[in-house]
Each structure stands twice: as structure tokens, then as C-alpha cells.
Tab-separated table of C-alpha atoms and ligand atoms in Angstrom:
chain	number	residue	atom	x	y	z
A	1	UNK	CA	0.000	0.000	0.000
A	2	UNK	CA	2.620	2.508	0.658
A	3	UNK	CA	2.585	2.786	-3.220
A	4	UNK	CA	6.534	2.509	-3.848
A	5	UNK	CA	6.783	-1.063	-3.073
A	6	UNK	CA	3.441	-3.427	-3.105
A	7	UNK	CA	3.504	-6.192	-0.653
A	8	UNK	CA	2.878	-9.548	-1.117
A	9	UNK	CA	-0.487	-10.000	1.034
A	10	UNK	CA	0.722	-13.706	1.940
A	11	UNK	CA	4.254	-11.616	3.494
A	12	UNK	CA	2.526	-9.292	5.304
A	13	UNK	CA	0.172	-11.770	7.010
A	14	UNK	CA	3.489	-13.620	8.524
A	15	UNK	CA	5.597	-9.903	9.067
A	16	UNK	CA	6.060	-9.207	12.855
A	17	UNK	CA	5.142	-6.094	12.093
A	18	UNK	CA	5.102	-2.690	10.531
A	19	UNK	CA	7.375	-0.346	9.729
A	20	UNK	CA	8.366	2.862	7.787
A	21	UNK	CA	11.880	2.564	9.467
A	22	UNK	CA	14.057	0.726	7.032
A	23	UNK	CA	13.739	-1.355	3.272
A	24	UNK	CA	15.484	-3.909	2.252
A	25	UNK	CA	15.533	-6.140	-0.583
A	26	UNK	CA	17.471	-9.292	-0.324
A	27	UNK	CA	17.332	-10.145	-3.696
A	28	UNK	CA	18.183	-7.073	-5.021
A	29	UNK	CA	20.727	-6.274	-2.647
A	30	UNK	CA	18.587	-2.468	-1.660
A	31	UNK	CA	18.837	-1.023	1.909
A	32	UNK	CA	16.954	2.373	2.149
A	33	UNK	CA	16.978	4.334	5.525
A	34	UNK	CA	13.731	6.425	5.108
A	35	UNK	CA	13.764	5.858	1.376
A	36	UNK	CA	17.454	7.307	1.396
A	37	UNK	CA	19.959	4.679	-0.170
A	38	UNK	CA	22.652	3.261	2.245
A	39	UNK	CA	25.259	4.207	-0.439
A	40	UNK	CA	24.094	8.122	-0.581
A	41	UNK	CA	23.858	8.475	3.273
A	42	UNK	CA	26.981	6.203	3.610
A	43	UNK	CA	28.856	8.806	1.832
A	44	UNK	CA	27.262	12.083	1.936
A	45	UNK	CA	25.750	11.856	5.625
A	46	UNK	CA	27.046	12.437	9.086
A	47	UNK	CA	26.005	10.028	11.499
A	48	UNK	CA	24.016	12.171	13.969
A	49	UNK	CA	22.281	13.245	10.626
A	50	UNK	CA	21.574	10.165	9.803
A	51	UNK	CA	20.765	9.522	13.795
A	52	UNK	CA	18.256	12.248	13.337
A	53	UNK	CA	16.559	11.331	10.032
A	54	UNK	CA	15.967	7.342	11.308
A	55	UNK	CA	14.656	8.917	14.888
A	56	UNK	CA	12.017	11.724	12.911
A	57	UNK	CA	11.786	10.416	9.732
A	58	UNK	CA	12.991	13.357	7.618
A	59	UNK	CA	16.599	14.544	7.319
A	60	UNK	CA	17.308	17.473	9.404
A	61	UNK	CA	17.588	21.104	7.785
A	62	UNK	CA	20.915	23.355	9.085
A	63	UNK	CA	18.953	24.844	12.361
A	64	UNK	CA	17.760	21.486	13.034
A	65	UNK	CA	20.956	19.561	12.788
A	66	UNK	CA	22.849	22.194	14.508
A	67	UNK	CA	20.046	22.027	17.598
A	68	UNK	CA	20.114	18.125	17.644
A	69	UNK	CA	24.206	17.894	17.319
A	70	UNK	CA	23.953	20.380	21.035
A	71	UNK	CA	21.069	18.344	22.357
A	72	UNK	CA	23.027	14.834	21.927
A	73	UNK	CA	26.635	16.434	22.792
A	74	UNK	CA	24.757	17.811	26.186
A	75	UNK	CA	24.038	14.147	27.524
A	76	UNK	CA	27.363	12.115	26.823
A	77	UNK	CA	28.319	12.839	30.247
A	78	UNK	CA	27.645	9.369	32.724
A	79	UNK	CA	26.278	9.662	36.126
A	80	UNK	CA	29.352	9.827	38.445
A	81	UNK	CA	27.846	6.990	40.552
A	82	UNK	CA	27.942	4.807	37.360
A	83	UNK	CA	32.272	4.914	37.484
A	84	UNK	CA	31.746	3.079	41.140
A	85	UNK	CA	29.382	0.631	38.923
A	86	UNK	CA	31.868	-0.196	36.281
A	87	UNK	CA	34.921	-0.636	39.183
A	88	UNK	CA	32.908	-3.475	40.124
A	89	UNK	CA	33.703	-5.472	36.915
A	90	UNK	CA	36.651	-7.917	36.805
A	91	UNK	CA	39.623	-6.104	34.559
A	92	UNK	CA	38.878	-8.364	31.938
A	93	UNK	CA	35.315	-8.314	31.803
A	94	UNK	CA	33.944	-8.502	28.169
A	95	UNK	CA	33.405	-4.954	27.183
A	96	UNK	CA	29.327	-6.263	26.053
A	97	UNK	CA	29.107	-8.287	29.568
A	98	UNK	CA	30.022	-4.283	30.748
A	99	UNK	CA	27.811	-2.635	28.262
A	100	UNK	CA	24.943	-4.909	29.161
A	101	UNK	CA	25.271	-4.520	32.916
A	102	UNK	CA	25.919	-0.255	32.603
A	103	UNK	CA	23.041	0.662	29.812
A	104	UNK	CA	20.443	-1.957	32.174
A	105	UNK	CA	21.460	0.460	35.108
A	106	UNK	CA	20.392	3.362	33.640
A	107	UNK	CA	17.380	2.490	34.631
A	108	UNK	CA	18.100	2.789	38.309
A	109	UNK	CA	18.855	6.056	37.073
A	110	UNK	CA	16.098	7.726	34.583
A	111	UNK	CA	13.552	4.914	35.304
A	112	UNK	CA	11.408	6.363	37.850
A	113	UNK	CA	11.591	9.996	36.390
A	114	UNK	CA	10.380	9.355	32.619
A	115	UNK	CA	6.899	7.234	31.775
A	116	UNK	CA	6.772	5.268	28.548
A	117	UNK	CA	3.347	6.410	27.783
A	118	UNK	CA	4.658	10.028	27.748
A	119	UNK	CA	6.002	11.062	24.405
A	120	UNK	CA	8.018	13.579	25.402
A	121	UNK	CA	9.452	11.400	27.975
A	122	UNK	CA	10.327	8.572	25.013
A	123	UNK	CA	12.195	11.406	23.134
A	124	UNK	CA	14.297	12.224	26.147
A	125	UNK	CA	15.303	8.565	26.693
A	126	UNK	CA	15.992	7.865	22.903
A	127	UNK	CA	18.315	11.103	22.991
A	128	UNK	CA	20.037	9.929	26.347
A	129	UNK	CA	20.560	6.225	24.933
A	130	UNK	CA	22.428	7.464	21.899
A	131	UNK	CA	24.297	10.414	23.418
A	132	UNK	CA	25.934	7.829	26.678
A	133	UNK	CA	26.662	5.116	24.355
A	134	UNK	CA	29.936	5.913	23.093
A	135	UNK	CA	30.772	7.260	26.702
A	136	UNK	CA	30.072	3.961	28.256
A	137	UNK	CA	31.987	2.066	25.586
A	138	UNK	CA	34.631	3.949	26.294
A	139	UNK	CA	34.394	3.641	29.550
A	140	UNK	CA	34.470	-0.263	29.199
A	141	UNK	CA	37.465	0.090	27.361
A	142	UNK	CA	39.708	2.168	29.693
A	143	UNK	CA	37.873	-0.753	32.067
A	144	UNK	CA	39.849	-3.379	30.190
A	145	UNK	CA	43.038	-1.181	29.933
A	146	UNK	CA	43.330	-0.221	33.522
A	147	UNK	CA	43.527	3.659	32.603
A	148	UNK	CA	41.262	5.836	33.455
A	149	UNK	CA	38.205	6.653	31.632
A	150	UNK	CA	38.443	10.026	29.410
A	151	UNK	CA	35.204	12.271	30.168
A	152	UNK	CA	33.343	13.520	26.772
A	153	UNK	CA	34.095	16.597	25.443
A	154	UNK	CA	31.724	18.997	23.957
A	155	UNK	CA	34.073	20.692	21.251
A	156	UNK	CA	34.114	17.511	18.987
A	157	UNK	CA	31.989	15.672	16.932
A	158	UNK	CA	29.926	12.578	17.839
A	159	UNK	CA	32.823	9.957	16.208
A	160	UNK	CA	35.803	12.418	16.824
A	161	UNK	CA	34.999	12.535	20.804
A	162	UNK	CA	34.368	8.251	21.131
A	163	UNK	CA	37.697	8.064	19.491
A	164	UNK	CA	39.097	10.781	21.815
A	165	UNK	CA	37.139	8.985	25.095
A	166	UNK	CA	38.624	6.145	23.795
A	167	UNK	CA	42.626	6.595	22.930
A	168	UNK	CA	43.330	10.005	24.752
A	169	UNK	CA	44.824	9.525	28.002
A	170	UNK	CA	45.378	12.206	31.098
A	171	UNK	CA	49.104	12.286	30.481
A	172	UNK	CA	48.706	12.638	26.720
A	173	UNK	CA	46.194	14.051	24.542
A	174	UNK	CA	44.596	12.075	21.210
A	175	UNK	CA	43.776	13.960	18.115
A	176	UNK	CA	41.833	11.559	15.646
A	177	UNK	CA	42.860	11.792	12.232
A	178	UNK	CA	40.411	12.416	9.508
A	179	UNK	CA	40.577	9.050	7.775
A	180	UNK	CA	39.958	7.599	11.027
A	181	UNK	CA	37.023	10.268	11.708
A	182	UNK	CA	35.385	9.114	8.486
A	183	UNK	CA	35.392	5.673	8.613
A	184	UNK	CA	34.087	5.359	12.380
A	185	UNK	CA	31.011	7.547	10.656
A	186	UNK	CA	30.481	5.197	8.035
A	187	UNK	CA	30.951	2.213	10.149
A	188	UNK	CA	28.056	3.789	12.027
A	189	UNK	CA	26.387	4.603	9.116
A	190	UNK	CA	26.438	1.484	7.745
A	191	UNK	CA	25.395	-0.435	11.390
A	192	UNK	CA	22.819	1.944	12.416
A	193	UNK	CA	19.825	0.144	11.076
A	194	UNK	CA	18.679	-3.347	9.237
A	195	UNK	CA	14.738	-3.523	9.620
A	196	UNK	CA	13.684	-6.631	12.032
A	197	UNK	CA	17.090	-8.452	12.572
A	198	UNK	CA	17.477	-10.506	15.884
A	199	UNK	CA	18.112	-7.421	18.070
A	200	UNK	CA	16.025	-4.921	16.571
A	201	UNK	CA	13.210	-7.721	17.601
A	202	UNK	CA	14.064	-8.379	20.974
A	203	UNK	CA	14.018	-4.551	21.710
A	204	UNK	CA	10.514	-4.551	19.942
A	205	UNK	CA	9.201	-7.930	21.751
A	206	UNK	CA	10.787	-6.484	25.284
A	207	UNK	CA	9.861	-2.801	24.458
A	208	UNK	CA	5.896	-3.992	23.864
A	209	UNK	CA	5.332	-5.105	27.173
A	210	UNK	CA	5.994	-1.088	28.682
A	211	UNK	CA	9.461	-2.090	29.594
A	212	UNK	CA	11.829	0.862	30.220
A	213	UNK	CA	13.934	1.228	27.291
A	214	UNK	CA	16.899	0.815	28.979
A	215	UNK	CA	16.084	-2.331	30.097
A	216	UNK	CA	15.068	-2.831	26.477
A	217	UNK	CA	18.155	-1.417	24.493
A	218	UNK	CA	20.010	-3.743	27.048
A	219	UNK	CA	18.153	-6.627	26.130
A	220	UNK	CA	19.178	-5.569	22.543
A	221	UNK	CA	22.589	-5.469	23.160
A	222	UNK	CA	22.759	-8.783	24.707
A	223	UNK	CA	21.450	-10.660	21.644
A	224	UNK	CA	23.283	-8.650	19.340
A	225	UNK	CA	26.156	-10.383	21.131
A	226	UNK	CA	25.369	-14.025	19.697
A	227	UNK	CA	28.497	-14.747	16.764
A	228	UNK	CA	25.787	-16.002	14.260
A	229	UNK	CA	24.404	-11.355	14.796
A	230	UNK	CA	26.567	-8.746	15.824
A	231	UNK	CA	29.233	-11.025	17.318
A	232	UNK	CA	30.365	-12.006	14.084
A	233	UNK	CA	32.929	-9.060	12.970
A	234	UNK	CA	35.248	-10.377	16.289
A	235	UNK	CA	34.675	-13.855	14.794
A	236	UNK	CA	35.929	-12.923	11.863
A	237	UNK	CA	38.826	-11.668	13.098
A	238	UNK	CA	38.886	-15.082	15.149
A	239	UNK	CA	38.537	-17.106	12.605
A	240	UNK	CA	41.678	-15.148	10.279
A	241	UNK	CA	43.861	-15.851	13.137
A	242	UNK	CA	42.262	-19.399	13.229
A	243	UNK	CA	43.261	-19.721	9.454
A	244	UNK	CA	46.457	-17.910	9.856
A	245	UNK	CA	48.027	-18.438	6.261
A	246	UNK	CA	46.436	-18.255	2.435
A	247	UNK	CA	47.782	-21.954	2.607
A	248	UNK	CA	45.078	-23.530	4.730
A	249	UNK	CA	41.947	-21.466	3.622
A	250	UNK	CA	40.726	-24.918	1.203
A	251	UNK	CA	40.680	-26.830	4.687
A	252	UNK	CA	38.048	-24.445	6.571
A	253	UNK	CA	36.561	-24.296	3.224
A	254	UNK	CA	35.310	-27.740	3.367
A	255	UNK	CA	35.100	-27.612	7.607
A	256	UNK	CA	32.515	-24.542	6.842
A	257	UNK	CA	30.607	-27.410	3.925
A	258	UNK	CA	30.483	-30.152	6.468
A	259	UNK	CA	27.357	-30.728	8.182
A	260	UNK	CA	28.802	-32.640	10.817
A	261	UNK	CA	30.974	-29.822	11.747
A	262	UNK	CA	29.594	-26.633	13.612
A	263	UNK	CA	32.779	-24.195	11.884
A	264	UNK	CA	30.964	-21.602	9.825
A	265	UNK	CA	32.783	-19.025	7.617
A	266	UNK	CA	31.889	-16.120	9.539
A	267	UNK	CA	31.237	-13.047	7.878
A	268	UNK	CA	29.842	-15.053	5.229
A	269	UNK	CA	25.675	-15.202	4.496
A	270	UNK	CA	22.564	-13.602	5.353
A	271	UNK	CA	18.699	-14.700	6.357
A	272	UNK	CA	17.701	-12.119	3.738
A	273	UNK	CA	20.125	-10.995	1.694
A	274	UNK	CA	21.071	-13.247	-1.193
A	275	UNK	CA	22.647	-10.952	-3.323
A	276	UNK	CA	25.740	-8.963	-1.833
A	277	UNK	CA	25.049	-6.969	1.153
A	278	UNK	CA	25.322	-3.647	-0.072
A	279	UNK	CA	26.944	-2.624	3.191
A	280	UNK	CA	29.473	-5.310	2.131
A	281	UNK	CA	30.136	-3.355	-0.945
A	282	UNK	CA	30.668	-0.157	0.886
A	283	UNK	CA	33.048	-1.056	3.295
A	284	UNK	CA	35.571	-3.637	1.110
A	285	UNK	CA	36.385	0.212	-0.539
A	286	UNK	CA	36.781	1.689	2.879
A	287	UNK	CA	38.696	-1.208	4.023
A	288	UNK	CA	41.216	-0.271	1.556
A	289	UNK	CA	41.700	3.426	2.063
A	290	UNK	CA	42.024	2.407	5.938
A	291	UNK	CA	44.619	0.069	5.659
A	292	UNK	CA	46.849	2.314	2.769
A	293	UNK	CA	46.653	5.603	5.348
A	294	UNK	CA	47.038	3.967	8.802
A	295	UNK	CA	48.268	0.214	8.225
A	296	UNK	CA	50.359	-1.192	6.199
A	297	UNK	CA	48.949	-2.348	2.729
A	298	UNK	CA	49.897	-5.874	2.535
A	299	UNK	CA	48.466	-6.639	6.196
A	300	UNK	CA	48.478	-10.087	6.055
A	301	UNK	CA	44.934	-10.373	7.547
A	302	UNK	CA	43.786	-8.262	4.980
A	303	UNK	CA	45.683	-10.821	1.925
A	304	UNK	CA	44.114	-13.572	3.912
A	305	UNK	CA	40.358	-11.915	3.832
A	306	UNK	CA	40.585	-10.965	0.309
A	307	UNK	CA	41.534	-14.155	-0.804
A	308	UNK	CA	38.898	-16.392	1.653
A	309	UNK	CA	36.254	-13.535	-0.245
A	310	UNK	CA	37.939	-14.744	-3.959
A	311	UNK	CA	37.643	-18.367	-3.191
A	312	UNK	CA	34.220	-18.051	-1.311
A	313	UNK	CA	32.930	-16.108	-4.067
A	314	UNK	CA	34.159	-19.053	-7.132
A	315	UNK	CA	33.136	-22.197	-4.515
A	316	UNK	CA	29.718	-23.764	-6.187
A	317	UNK	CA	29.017	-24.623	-1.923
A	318	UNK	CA	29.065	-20.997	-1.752
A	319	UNK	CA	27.873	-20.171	-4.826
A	320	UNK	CA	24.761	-22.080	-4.899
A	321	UNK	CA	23.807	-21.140	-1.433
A	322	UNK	CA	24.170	-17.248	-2.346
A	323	UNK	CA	26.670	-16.985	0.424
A	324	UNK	CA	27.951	-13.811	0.416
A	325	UNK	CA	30.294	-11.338	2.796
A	326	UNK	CA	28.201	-9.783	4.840
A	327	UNK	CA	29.301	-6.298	6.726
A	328	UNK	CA	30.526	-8.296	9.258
A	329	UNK	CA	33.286	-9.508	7.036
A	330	UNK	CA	35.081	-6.077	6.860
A	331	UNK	CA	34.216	-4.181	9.253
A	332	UNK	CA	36.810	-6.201	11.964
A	333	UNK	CA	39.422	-5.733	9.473
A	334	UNK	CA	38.901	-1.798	9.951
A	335	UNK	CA	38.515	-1.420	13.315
A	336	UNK	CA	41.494	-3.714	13.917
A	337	UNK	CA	43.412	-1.153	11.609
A	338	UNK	CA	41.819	1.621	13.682
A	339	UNK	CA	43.743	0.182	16.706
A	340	UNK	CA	40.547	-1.152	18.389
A	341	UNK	CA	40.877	-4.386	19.837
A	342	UNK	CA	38.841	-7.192	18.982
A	343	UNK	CA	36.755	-7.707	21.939
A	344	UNK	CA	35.544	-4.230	21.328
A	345	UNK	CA	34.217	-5.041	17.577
A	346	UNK	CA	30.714	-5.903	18.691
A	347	UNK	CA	30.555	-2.652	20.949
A	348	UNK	CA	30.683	-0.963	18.015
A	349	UNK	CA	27.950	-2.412	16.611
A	350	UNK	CA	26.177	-1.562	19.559
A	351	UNK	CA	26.757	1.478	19.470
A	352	UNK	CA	25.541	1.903	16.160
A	353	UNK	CA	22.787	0.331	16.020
A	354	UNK	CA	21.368	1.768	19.044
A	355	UNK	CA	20.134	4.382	16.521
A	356	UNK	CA	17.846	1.731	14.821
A	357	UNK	CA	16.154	0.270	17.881
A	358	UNK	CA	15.450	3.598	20.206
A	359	UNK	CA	13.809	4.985	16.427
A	360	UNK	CA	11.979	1.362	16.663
A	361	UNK	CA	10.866	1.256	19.966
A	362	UNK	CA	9.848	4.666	19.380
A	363	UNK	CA	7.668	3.644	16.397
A	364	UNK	CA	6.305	0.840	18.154
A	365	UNK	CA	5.728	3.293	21.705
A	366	UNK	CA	4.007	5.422	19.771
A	367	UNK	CA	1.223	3.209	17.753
A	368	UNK	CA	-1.873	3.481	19.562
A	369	UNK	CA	-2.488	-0.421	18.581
A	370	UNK	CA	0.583	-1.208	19.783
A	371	UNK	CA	-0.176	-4.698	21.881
A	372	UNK	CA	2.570	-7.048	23.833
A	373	UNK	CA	4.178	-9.220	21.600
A	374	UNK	CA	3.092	-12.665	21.791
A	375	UNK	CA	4.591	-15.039	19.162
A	376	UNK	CA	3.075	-18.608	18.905
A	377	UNK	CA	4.714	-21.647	18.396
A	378	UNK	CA	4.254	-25.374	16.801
A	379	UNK	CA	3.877	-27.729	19.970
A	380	UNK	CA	5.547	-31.277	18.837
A	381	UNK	CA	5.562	-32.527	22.549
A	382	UNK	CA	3.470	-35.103	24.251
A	383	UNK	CA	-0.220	-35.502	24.156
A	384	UNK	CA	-1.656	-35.596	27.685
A	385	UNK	CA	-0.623	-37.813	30.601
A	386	UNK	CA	-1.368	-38.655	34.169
A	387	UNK	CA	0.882	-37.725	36.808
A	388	UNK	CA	2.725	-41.418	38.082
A	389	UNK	CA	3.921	-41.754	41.752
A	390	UNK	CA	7.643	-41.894	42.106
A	391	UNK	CA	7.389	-45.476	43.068
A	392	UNK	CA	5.682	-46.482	39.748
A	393	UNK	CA	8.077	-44.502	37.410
B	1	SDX	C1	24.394	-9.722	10.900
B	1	SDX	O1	19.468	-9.981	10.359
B	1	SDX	C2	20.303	-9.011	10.101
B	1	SDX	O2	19.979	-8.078	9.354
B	1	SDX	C3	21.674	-9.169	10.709
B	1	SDX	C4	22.654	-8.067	10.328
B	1	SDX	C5	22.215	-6.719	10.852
B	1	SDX	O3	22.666	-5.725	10.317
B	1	SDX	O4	21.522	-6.710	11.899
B	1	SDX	O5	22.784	-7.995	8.924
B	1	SDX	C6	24.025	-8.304	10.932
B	1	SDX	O6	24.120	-10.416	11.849
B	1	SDX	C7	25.035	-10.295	9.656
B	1	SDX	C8	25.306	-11.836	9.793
B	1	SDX	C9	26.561	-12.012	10.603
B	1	SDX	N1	26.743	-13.454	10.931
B	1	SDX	C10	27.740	-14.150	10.348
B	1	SDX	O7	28.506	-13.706	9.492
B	1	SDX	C11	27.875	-15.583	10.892
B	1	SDX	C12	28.085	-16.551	9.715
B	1	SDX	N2	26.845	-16.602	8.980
B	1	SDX	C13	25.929	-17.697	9.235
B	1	SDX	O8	25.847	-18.021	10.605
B	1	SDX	C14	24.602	-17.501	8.525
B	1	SDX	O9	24.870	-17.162	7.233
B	1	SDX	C15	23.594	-16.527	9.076
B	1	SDX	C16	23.329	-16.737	10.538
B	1	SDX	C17	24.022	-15.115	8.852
B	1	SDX	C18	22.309	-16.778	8.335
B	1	SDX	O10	21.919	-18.076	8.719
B	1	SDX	P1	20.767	-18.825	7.932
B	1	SDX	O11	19.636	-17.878	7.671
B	1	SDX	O12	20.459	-20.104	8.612
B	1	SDX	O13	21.479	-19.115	6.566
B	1	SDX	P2	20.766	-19.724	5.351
B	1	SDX	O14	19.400	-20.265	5.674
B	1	SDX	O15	20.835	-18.709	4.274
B	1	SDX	O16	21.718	-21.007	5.028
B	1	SDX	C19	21.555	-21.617	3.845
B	1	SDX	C20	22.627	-22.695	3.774
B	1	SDX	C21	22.601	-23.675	4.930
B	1	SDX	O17	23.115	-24.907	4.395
B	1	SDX	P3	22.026	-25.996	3.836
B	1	SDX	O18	21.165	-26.388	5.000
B	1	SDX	O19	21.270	-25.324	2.713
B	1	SDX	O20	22.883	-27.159	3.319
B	1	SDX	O21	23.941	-22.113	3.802
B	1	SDX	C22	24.666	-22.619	4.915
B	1	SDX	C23	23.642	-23.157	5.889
B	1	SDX	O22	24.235	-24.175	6.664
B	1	SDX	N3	25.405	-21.482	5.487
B	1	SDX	C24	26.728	-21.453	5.692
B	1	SDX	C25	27.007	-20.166	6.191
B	1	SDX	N4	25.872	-19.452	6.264
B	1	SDX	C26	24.880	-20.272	5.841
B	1	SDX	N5	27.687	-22.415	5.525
B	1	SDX	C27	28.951	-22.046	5.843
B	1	SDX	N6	29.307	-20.821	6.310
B	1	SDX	C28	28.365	-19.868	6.499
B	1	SDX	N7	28.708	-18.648	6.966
């Protein structure tokens, strides 16, 4: 009905739901944001613009940017109370295990002062999720380190002040470079939305039943974790290392066909895309302007990615099953060259995409025939029985 695209009635009656959010079209390898295609805003967009047109729908004019880039630098600041939280983490606490335990607690925090049935209360907590984010990343980070954790700053950009939070130090200061600027806003770009994947719908499912959406985003953040979602651009990385040399990629090749075995090329596939991911497409390009400014060219991860993509891409296995890289693939590879480490790949995502589910809980929040989720199932267990006493079992 929404006259661009017609649905097939037989799709909609199984859809979860609806949304004006994001399009895509696995066979055709589209992603729109809004309408907007993922390789315009990828490249012409700032990430807080993009933030803003996923949250309202529209992009923003110059006034409106400018007044949302304020609103969002205002709350990257964390509750002081929340540094005594994070202390209580073992050092090497996963930085998700940390992100999962901090963003639930912000509920202790803004719970009892905002209601989900007030609109301008839902705004306030969608702005607050995406402004402490990259602050409590950060923060997990300097956890893991052992330094201390930078404070935000309000004189730099969204990306330009995580990267500061994250590298600069109190004994030395951390300018980001440009190249690194720009591809931690495409990264975002790129991660900040994907329609009804696994997290997106258990922030929807949790979000329906009036949950607090920090409780929700959390519950987001913890399935996003899973290596087959999110978790899969640190498996990549695990699994190059696991590979190690250009030599033994046929082996894991034929490990990934076996049935028997539970090795899976990671990075590799989609539910609904079986064309290339066009995110995919996006970032290979970045991947190589990364690597020629800040790492060296022939990085022999890099050699061994591109040529697991080249045999991937001429395998019939592969082939056959549309098996594709996904945005996972590369996006390690960067961040790696970006000098974050790998157990912070994920976090990233999370931070991303934290964009596309406060802008979906929001949408849901806000449909006055919004109901609590309830999905059915096919029961294959046993027909009914009589209780037997122990002595008869
Ligand atoms: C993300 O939903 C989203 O939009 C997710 C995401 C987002 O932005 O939110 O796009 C982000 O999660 C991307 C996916 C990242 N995960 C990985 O890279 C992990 C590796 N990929 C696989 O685990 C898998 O491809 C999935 C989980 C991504 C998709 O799993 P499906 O839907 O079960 O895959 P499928 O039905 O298309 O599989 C078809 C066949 C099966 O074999 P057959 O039963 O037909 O013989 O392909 C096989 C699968 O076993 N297969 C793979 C494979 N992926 C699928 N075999 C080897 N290696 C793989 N990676």
C-alpha cells in the first residue's frame, strides 16, 4: 500500500510487524533508511544526521541539525555513581558483559523519572541512549586497559569525541585523524539500522510489554552479542587468526561445507540478503583506504580476507547457497586497523545500532495499537498424561 513497493499480502500476514523505518531487498541487494539509499547516506551523511533522520523520519535542515548535534553532545556525560558501577567489573570483563550490565542500570537512574506512555518522555530517553553510548563504551574500554576513563568533550563531533574517550589519556592528549574520523562515521552509518534483525526484535518484543527502554536497548545489546548477529565481525577476526596463512583457507573451506561440523565461515551469508550486502560493498572500498593511510597495505589479515572472499565467491558450496560477505566480514578488518581491539568489535555495533532500535521502539511506543508481543509456536511434545507416583516410574 505505501505505493513505492506493493507487498505480497501472503508476506505481510506472517511480518512481525510494521514499519516505515528501514527497506530492504534481499534479492536485489537495496537497503533504504527512510527511502534514502545506504550508499548516498553512507557517503554524503554524518552520522548524527543520519541519527536524526531514522529517529524523525525526515533529514534534518541546518537549524535542526545544529540544535540536535547540542542536544546529543549535552548528555554524553555518565552519572558519576555509574564509574563506582563499572569498578565493580573484573579487569577483563567482556566490554558487552560491561555494556549490558551499565546501559540496564540506567534504569536505576532515569527509570522512575520518565513514563513510557509520555512522548516527550520517550524522546528524552531515545536522545540519552544514543548520546551515553559511546561514553560507556569507552568507559568499558579504559575498564579493560586499567587507565582511566576520558570524560566527553563537547568541542568535537559525535565519532571524533568516542575516538578521543577512547585513545586520549590524562598524560597525553589524542587527536583523531580524519581518515579515522570518516570511517568510524560510516561504520556507524552502515550499522545503524537493518529492519527486524534478531536485536532490533528483541528490543521490539521487550519494548511492547511497557518495559523501560533501557532495560530494552540492554536486552538488545545482549542478543546482538550471539556470533551467528553482531558477534560475528570479532569472529571474523577469530577465525583469520584461526586460518592464519592463504595456505590452509581450502581446509576451513570444506570444515565450513560439512554438516557434521559446527565451523561456519563467519562473515559469510545472510537470512535475507542473497545478493551482496550492499553494506558489504561499501566497506571492502573503505577497508582499503584504511589500511593504505594507517596500516600497512599488505596486512596479512587483509591478503588472507581478500583471498577467503575470492575463493568463497568461485566455490559452487558458496555459490549455490548465495553466500555472500556480509558487513561483518570487513568491518573487523577496519577497526582492527583503527587500533581497536577485537573484543571491542561488537561494541561498536552496539553502538551503532542503538540508533535503529530507540527509532523502533519509538515507532512501536508510539502506535496506539501497539499490543505485547506474543509469538506462537508449533507444539511437537506429548499428548496428555497422568501424573505417576515416584514409586511407579
Ligand atoms: C548480521 O538480520 C540481520 O539483518 C543481521 C545483520 C544486521 O545488520 O543486523 O545484517 C548483521 O548479523 C550479519 C550476519 C553475521 N553473521 C555471520 O557472518 C555468521 C556466519 N553466517 C551464518 O551463521 C549464517 O549465514 C547466518 C546466521 C548469517 C544466516 O543463517 P541462515 O539464515 O540459517 O542461513 P541460510 O538459511 O541462508 O543457510 C543456507 C545454507 C545452509 O546450508 P544448507 O542447509 O542449505 O545445506 O547455507 C549454509 C547453511 O548451513 N550457510 C553457511 C554459512 N551461512 C549459511 N555455511 C557455511 N558458512 C556460512 N557462513
Amino acid at each position: 500500500e505505501a505505493g513505492i513497493f506493493t507487498y505480497d499480502p501472503g508476506f505481510m500476514s506472517t511480518a512481525s510487524c510494521h514499519s516505515a523505518i528501514t527497506y530492504i531487498d534481499g534479492e536485489q541487494g537495496t537497503l533504504l533508511y527512510r527511502g534514502y539509499p545506504i550508499e548516498q547516506l553512507a557517503t554524503k551523511a554524518s552520522f548524527l544526521e543520519v541519527a536524526y533522520l531514522l529517529l524523525n523520519g525526515e533529514l534534518p535542515n541546518e537549524p535542526e541539525l545544529v540544535s540536535f548535534e547540542k542536544l546529543i553532545t549535552r548528555h554524553t556525560m555518565l552519572n558519576e555513581n555509574l564509574k563506582n558501577f563499572l569498578d565493580g567489573f573484573h579487569y577483563d570483563a567482556h566490554p558487552m558483559a560491561i555494556l549490558i550490565g551499565v546501559v540496564g542500570s540506567l534504569s536505576a537512574f532515569y527509570h522512575d523519572s520518565l513514563s513510557v506512555n509520555d512522548a516527550r518522555h520517550r524522546e528524552i530517553s531515545a536522545h540519552r541512549l544514543i548520546a551515553k553510548l559511546p561514553t560507556i563504551a569507552a568507559a568499558a574500554f579504559k575498564h579493560n586497559v586499567g587507565e582511566p576513563i576520558m570524560y566527553p568533550r563537547n568541542d568535537l563531533r559525535y565519532c571524533a569525541n568516542f575516538l578521543h574517550m577512547m585513545f586520549a589519556t590524562p598524560c597525553e592528549d589524542y587527536k583523531p585523524t580524519l581518515i579515522a574520523e570518516k570511517a568510524m562515521n560510516l561504520l556507524f552509518i552502515l550499522h545503524a539500522d537493518h529492519e527486524q534483525n534478531a536485536s532490533t526484535s528483541t528490543v521490539r518484543l521487550a519494548g511492547s510489554s511497557g518495559a523501560n527502554p533501557f532495560a530494552c536497548i540492554a536486552a538488545g545489546i545482549a542478543s546482538l552479542w550471539g556470533p551467528a548477529h553482531g558477534g560475528a565481525n570479532e569472529a571474523v577476526l577469530d577465525m583469520l587468526h584461526e586460518i592464519g596463512d592463504v595456505k590452509n583457507v581450502q581446509y576451513f573451506m570444506e570444515k565450513a561445507k560439512d554438516k557434521d561440523d559446527p565451523f561456519r565461515l563467519m562473515g559469510f551469508g545472510h537470512r535475507v540478503y542473497k545478493n551482496y550486502d550492499p553494506r558489504a560493498k561499501i566497506i571492502r572500498e573503505v577497508c582499503h583506504q584504511v589500511l593504505e593511510e594507517l596500516a600497512d597495505t599488505n596486512n596479512p589479515l587483509f591478503e588472507l580476507a581478500m583471498k577467503l572472499e575470492e575463493i568463497a565467491l568461485s566455490d559452487d558450496y558458496f555459490v549455490e547457497r548465495k553466500l555472500y560477505p556480509n558487513v561483518d566480514f570487513y568491518s573487523g578488518i577496519i577497526y582492527q586497523a583503527l587500533g581497536i581491539p577485537r573484543n571491542m568489535f561488537t561494541v561498536m555495533f552496539a553502538v551503532a545500532r542503538t540508533v535503529g532500535w530507540v527509532s523502533h521502539w519509538l515507532e512501536m511506543m508510539s502506535d496506539p495499537n501497539n499490543r505485547i508481543g506474543r509469538p506462537r509456536q508449533i507444539y511437537h511434545g506429548p499428548t496428555q498424561r497422568d501424573y505417576l507416583p515416584i514409586s511407579k516410574r
